[in-house]
JSON list of C-alpha atoms in Angstrom, two decimals:
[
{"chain": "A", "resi": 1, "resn": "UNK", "atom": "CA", "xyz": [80.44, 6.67, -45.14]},
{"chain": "A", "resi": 2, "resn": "UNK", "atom": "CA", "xyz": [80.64, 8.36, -41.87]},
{"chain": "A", "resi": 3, "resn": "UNK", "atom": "CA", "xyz": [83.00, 11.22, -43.80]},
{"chain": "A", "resi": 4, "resn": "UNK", "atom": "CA", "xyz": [80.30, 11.42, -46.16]},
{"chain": "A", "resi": 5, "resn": "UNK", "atom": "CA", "xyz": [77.85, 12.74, -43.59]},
{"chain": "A", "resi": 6, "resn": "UNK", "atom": "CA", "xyz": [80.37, 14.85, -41.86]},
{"chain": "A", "resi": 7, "resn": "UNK", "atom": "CA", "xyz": [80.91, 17.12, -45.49]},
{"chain": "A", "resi": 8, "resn": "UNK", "atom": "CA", "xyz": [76.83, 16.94, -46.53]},
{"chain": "A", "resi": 9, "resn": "UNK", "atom": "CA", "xyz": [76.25, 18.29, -42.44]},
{"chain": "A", "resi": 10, "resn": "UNK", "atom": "CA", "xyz": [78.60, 20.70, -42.64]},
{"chain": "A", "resi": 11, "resn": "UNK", "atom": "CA", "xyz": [78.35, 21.77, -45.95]},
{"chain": "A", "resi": 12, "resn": "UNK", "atom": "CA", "xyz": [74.44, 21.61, -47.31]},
{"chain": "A", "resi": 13, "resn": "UNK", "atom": "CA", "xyz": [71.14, 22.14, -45.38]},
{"chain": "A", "resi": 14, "resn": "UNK", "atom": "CA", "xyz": [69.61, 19.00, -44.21]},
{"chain": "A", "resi": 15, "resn": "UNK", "atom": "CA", "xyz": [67.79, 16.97, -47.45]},
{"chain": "A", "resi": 16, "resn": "UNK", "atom": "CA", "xyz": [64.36, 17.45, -46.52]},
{"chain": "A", "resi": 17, "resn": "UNK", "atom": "CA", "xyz": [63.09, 15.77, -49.80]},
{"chain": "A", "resi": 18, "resn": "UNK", "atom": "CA", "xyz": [64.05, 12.35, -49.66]},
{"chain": "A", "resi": 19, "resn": "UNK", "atom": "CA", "xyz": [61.95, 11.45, -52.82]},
{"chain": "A", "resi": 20, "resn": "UNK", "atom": "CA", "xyz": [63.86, 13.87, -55.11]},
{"chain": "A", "resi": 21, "resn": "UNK", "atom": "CA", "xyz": [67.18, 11.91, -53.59]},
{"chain": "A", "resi": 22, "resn": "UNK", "atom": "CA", "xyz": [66.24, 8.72, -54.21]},
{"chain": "A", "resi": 23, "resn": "UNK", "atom": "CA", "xyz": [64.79, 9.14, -57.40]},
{"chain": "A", "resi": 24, "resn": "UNK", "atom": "CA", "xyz": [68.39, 10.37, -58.25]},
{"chain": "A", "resi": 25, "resn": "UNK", "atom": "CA", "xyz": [70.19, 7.83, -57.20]},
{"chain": "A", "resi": 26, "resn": "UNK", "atom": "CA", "xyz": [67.83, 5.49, -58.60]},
{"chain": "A", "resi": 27, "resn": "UNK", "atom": "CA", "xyz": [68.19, 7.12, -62.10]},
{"chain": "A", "resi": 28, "resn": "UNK", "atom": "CA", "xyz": [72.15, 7.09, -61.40]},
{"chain": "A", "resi": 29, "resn": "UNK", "atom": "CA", "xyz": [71.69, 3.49, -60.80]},
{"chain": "A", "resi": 30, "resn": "UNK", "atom": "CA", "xyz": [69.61, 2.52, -63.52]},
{"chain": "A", "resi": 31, "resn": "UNK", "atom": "CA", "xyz": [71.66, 4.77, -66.41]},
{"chain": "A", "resi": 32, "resn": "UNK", "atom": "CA", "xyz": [74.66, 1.82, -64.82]},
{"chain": "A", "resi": 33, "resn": "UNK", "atom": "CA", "xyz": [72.82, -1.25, -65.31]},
{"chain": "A", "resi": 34, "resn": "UNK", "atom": "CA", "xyz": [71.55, 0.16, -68.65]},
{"chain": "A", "resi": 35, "resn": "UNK", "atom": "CA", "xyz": [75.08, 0.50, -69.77]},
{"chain": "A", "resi": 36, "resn": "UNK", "atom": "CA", "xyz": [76.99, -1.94, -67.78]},
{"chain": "A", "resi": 37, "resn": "UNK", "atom": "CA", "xyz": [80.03, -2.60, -69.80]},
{"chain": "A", "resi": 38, "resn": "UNK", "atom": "CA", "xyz": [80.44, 1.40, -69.54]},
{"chain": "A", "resi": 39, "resn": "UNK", "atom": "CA", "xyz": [80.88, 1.43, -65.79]},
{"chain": "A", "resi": 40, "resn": "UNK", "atom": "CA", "xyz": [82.23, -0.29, -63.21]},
{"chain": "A", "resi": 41, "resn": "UNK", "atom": "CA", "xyz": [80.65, -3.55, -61.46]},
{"chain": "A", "resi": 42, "resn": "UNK", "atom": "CA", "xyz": [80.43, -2.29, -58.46]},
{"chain": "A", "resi": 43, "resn": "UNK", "atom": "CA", "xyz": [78.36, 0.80, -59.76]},
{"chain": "A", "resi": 44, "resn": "UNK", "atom": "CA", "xyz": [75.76, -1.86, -60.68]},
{"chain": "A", "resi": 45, "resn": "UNK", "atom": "CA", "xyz": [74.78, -2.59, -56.96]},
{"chain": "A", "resi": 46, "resn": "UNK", "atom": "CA", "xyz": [72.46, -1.79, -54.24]},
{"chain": "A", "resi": 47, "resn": "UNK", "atom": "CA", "xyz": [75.30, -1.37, -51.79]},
{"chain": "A", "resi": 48, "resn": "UNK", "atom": "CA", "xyz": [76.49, 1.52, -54.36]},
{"chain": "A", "resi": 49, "resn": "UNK", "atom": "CA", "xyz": [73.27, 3.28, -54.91]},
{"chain": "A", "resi": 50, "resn": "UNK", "atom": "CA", "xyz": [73.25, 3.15, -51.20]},
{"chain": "A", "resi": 51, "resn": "UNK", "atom": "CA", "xyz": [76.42, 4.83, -51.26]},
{"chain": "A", "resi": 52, "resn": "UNK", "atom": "CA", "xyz": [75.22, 7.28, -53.34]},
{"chain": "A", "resi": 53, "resn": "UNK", "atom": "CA", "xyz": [72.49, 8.18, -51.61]},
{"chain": "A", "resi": 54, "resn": "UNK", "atom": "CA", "xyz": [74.45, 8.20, -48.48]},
{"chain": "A", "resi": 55, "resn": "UNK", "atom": "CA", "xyz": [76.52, 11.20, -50.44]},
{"chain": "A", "resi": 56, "resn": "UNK", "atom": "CA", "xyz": [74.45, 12.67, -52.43]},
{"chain": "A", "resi": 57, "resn": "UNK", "atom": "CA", "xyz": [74.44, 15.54, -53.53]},
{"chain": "A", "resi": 58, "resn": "UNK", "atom": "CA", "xyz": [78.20, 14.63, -53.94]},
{"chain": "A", "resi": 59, "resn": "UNK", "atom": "CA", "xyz": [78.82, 11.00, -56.20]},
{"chain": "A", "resi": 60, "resn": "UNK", "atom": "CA", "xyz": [81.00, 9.16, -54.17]},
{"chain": "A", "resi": 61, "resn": "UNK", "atom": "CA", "xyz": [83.64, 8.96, -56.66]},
{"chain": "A", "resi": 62, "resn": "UNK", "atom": "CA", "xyz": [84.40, 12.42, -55.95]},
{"chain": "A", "resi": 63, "resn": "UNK", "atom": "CA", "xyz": [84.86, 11.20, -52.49]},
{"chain": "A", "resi": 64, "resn": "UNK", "atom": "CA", "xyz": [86.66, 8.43, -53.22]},
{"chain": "A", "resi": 65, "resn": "UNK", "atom": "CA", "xyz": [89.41, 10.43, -55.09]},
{"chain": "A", "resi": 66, "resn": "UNK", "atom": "CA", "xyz": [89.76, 13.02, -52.40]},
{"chain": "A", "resi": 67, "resn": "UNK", "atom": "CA", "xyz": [89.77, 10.60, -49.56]},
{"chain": "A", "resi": 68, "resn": "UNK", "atom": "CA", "xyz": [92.08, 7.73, -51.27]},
{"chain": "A", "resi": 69, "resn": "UNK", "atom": "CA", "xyz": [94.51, 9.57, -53.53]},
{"chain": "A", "resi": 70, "resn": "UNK", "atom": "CA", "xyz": [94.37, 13.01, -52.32]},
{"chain": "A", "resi": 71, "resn": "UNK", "atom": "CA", "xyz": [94.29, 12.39, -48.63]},
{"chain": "A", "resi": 72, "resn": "UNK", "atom": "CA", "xyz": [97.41, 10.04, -48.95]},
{"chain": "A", "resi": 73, "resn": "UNK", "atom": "CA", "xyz": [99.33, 13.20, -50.01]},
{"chain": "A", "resi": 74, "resn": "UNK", "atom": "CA", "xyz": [101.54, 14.69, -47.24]},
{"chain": "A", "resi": 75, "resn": "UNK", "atom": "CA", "xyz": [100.51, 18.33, -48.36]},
{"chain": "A", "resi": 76, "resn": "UNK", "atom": "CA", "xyz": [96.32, 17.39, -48.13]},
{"chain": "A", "resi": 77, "resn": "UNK", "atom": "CA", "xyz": [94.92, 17.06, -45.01]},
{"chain": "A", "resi": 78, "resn": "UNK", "atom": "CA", "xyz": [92.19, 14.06, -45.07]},
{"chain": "A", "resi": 79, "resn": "UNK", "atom": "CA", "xyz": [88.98, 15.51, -43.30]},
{"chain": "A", "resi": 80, "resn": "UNK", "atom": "CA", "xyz": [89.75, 19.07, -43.12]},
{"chain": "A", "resi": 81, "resn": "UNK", "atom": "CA", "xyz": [91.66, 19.52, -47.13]},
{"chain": "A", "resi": 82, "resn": "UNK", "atom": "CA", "xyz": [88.24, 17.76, -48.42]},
{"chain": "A", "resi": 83, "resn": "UNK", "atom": "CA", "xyz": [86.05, 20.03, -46.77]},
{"chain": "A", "resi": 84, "resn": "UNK", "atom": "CA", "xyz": [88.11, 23.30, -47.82]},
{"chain": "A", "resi": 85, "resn": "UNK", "atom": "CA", "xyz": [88.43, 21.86, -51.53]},
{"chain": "A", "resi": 86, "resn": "UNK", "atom": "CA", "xyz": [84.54, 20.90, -51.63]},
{"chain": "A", "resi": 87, "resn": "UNK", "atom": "CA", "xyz": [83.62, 24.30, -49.97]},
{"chain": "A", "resi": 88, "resn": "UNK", "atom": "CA", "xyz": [85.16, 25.83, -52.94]},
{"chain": "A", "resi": 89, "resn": "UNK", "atom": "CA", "xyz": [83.80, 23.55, -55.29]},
{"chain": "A", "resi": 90, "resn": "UNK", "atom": "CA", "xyz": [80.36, 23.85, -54.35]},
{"chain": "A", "resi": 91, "resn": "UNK", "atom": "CA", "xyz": [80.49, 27.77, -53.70]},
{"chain": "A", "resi": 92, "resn": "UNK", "atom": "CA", "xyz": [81.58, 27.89, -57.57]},
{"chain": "A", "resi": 93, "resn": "UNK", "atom": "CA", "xyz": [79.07, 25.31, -58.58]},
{"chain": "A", "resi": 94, "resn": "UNK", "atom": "CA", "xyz": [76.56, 27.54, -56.98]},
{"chain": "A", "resi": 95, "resn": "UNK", "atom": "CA", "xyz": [77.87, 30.91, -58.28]},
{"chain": "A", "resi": 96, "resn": "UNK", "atom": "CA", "xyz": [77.37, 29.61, -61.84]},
{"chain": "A", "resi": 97, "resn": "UNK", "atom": "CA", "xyz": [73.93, 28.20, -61.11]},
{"chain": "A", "resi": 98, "resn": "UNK", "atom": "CA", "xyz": [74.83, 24.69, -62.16]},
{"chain": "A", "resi": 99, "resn": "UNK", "atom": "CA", "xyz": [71.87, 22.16, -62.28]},
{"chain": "A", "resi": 100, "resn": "UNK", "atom": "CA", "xyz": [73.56, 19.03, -62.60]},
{"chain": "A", "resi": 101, "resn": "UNK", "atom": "CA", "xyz": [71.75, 16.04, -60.53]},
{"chain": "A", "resi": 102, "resn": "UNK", "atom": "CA", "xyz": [74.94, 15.03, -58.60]},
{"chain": "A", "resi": 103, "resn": "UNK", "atom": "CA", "xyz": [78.70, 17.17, -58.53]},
{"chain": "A", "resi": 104, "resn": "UNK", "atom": "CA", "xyz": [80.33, 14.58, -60.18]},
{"chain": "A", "resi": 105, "resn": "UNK", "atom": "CA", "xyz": [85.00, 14.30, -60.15]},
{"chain": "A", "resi": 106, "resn": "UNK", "atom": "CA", "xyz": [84.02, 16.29, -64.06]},
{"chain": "A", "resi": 107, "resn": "UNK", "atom": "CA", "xyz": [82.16, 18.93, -62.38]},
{"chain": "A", "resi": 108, "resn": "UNK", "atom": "CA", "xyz": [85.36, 20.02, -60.45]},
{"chain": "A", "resi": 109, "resn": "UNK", "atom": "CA", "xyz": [86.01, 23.64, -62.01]},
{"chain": "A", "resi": 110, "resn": "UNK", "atom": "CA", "xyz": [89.38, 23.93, -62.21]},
{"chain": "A", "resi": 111, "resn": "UNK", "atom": "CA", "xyz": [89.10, 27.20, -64.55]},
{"chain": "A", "resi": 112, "resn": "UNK", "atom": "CA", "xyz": [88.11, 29.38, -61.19]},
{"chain": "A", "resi": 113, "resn": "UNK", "atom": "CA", "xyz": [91.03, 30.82, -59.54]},
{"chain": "A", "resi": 114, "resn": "UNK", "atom": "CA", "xyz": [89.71, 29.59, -55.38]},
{"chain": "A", "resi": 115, "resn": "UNK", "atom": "CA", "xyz": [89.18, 25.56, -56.56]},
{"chain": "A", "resi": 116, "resn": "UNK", "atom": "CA", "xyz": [92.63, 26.13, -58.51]},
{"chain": "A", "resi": 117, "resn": "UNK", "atom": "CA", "xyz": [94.18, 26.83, -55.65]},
{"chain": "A", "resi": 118, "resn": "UNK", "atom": "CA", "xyz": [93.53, 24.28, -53.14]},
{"chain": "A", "resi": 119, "resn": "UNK", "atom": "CA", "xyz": [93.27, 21.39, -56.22]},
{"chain": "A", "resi": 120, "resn": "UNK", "atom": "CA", "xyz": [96.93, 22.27, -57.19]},
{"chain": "A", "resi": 121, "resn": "UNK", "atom": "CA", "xyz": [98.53, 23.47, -53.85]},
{"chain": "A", "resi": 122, "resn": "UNK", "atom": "CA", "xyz": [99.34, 19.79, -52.65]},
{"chain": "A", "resi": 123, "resn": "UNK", "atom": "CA", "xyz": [100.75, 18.53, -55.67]},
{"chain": "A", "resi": 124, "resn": "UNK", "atom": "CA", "xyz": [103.37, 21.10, -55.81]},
{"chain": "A", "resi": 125, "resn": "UNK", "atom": "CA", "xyz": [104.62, 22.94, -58.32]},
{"chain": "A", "resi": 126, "resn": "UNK", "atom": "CA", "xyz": [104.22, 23.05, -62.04]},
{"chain": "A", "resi": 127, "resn": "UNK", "atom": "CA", "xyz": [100.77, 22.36, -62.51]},
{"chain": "A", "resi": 128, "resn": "UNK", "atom": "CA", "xyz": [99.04, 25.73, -63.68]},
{"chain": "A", "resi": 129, "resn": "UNK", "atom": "CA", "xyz": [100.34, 25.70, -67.30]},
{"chain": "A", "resi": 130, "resn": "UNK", "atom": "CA", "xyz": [98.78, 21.96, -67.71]},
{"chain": "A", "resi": 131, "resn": "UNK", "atom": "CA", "xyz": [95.82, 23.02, -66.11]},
{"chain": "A", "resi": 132, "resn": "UNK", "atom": "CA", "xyz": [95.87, 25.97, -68.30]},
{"chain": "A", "resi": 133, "resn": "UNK", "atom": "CA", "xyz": [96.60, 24.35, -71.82]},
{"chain": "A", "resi": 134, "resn": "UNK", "atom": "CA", "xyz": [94.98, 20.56, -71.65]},
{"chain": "A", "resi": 135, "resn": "UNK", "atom": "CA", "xyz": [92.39, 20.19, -68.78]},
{"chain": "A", "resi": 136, "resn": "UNK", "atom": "CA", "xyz": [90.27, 23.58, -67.94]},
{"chain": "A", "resi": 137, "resn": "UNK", "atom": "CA", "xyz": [90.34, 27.12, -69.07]},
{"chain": "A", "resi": 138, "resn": "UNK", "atom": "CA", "xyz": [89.60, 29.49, -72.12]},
{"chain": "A", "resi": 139, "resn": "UNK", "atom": "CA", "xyz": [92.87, 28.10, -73.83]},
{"chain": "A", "resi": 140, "resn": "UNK", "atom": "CA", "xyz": [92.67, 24.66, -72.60]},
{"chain": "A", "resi": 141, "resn": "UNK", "atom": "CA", "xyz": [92.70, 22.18, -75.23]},
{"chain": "A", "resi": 142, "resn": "UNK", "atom": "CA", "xyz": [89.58, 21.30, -74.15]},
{"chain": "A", "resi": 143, "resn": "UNK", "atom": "CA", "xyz": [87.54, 23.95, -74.47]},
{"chain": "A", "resi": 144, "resn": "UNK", "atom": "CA", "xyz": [88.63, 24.06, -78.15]},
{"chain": "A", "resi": 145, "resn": "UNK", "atom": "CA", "xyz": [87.39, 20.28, -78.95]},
{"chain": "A", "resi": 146, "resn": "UNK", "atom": "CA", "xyz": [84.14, 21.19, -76.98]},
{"chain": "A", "resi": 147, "resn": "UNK", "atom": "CA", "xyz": [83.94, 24.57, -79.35]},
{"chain": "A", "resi": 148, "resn": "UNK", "atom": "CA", "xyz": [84.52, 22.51, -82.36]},
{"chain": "A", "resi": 149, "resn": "UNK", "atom": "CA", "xyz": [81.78, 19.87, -81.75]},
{"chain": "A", "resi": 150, "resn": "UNK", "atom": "CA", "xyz": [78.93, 21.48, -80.43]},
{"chain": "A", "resi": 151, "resn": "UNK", "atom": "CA", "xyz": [77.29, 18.07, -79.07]},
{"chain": "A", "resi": 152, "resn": "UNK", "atom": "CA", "xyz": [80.20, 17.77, -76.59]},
{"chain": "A", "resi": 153, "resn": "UNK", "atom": "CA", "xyz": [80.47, 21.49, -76.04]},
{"chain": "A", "resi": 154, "resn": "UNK", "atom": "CA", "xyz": [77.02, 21.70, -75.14]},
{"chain": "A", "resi": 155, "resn": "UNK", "atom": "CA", "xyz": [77.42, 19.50, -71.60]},
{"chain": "A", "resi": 156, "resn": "UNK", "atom": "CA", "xyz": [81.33, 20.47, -71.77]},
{"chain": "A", "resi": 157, "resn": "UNK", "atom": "CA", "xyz": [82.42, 16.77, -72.48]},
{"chain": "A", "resi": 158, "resn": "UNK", "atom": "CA", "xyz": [86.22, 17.39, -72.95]},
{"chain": "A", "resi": 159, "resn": "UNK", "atom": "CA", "xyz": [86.91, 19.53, -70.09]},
{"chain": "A", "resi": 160, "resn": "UNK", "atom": "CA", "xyz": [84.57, 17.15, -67.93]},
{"chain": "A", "resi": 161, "resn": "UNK", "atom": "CA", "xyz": [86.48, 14.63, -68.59]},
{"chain": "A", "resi": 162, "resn": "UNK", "atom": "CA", "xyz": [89.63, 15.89, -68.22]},
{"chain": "A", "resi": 163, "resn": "UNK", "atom": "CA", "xyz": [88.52, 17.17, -64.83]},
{"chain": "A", "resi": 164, "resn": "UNK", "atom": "CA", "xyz": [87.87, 14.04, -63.99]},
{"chain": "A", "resi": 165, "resn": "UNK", "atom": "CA", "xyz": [90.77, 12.26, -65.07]},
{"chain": "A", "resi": 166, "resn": "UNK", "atom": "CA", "xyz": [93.01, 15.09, -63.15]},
{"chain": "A", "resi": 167, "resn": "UNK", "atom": "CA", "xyz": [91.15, 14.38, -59.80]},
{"chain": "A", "resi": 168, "resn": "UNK", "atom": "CA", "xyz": [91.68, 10.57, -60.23]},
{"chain": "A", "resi": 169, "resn": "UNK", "atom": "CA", "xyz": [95.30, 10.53, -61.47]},
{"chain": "A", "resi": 170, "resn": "UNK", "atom": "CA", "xyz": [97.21, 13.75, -60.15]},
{"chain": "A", "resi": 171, "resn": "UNK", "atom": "CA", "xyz": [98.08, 12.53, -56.92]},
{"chain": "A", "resi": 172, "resn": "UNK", "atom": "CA", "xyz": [101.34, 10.70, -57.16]},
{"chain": "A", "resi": 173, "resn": "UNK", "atom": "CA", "xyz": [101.46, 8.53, -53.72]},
{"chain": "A", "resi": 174, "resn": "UNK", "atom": "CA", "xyz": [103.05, 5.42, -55.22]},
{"chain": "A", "resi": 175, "resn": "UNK", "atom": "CA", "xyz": [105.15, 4.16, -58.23]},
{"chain": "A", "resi": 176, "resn": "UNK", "atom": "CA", "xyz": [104.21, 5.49, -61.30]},
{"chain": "A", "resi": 177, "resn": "UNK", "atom": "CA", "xyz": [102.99, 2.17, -63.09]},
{"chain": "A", "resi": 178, "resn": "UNK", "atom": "CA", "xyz": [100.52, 2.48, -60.87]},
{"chain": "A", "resi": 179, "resn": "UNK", "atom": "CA", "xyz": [98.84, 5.51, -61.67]},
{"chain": "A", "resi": 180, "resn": "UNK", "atom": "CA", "xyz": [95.85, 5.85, -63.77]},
{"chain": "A", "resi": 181, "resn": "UNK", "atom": "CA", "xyz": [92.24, 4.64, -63.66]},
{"chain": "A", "resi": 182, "resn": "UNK", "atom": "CA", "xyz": [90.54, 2.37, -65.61]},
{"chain": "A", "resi": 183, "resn": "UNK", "atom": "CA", "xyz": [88.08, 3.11, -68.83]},
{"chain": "A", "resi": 184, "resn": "UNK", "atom": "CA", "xyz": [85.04, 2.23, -66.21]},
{"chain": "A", "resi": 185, "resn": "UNK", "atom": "CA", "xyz": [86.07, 4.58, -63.56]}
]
């Protein structure tokens, strides 16, 4: 929690309108219990919409990711890696006017060259060509099934979740049989 508030401070203004957060969160909260086999149990709590609101703008799975996986990665360093990588994030984000109510792990946009960068650096090598043909770019897979279908292409489904998927399983910090996240998450 405490690394929560140390990105948010360093990174956004101070809230000023706590209404439009918690009515946010709320919403976040209520789309969870609404569709409760969708998501995970946990999602369905107070303690999480606390969580939430404790780092919003930023969904604390995107958090949990960087500061579980990510930060257990020799190459990625805990405090200051997440605050480069969200810097970068949120500059983009902001470049390309996005509205979305909270930068969810699918909002990460792995298609600009900065985020690229500092996503892929600690992993090592290898990794632009797969970002390139099945997770986010012009010739990514992805953008061809959200081209095709113009429901998903219209809130960029595929690569969103593909984005998402990358942030939660790219790190490789233990065995493989362990990697992966379940349909919830």
């Amino acid at each position: 929690e405490e690394s929560f508030q140390i990105v948010r401070r360093r990174l956004f203004e101070p809230i000023v309108d706590r209404v439009a957060l918690q009515a946010t969160c709320k919403a976040f909260s209520e789309l969870y219990a609404e569709h409760k086999d969708d998501f995970p149990g946990e999602a369905q709590t107070e303690a999480y919409r606390r969580r939430m609101e404790s780092a919003y703008p930023i969904h604390p799975e995107f958090f949990d990711h960087l500061y579980d996986a990510w930060s257990a990665l020799d190459t990625f360093q805990r405090t200051r890696g997440v605050l480069k990588l969200m810097a970068r994030v949120i500059h983009r984000l902001w470049v390309d006017n996005n509205t979305d109510a909270m930068i969810l792990p699918g909002c990460l946009p792995l298609f600009a060259p900065e985020v690229r960068t500092d996503a892929i650096t600690p992993l090592g090598t290898g990794w632009d060509p797969v970002i390139d043909r099945d997770i986010d770019g012009e010739q990514a897979e992805t953008t061809s099934l959200d081209r095709q279908r113009t429901a998903f292409g219209a809130v960029q489904a595929c690569r969103r979740v593909a984005r998402a998927l990358f942030l939660a399983t790219a790190p490789n910090v233990g065995s493989e049989s362990g990697r992966g996240i379940s349909a919830e998450h």
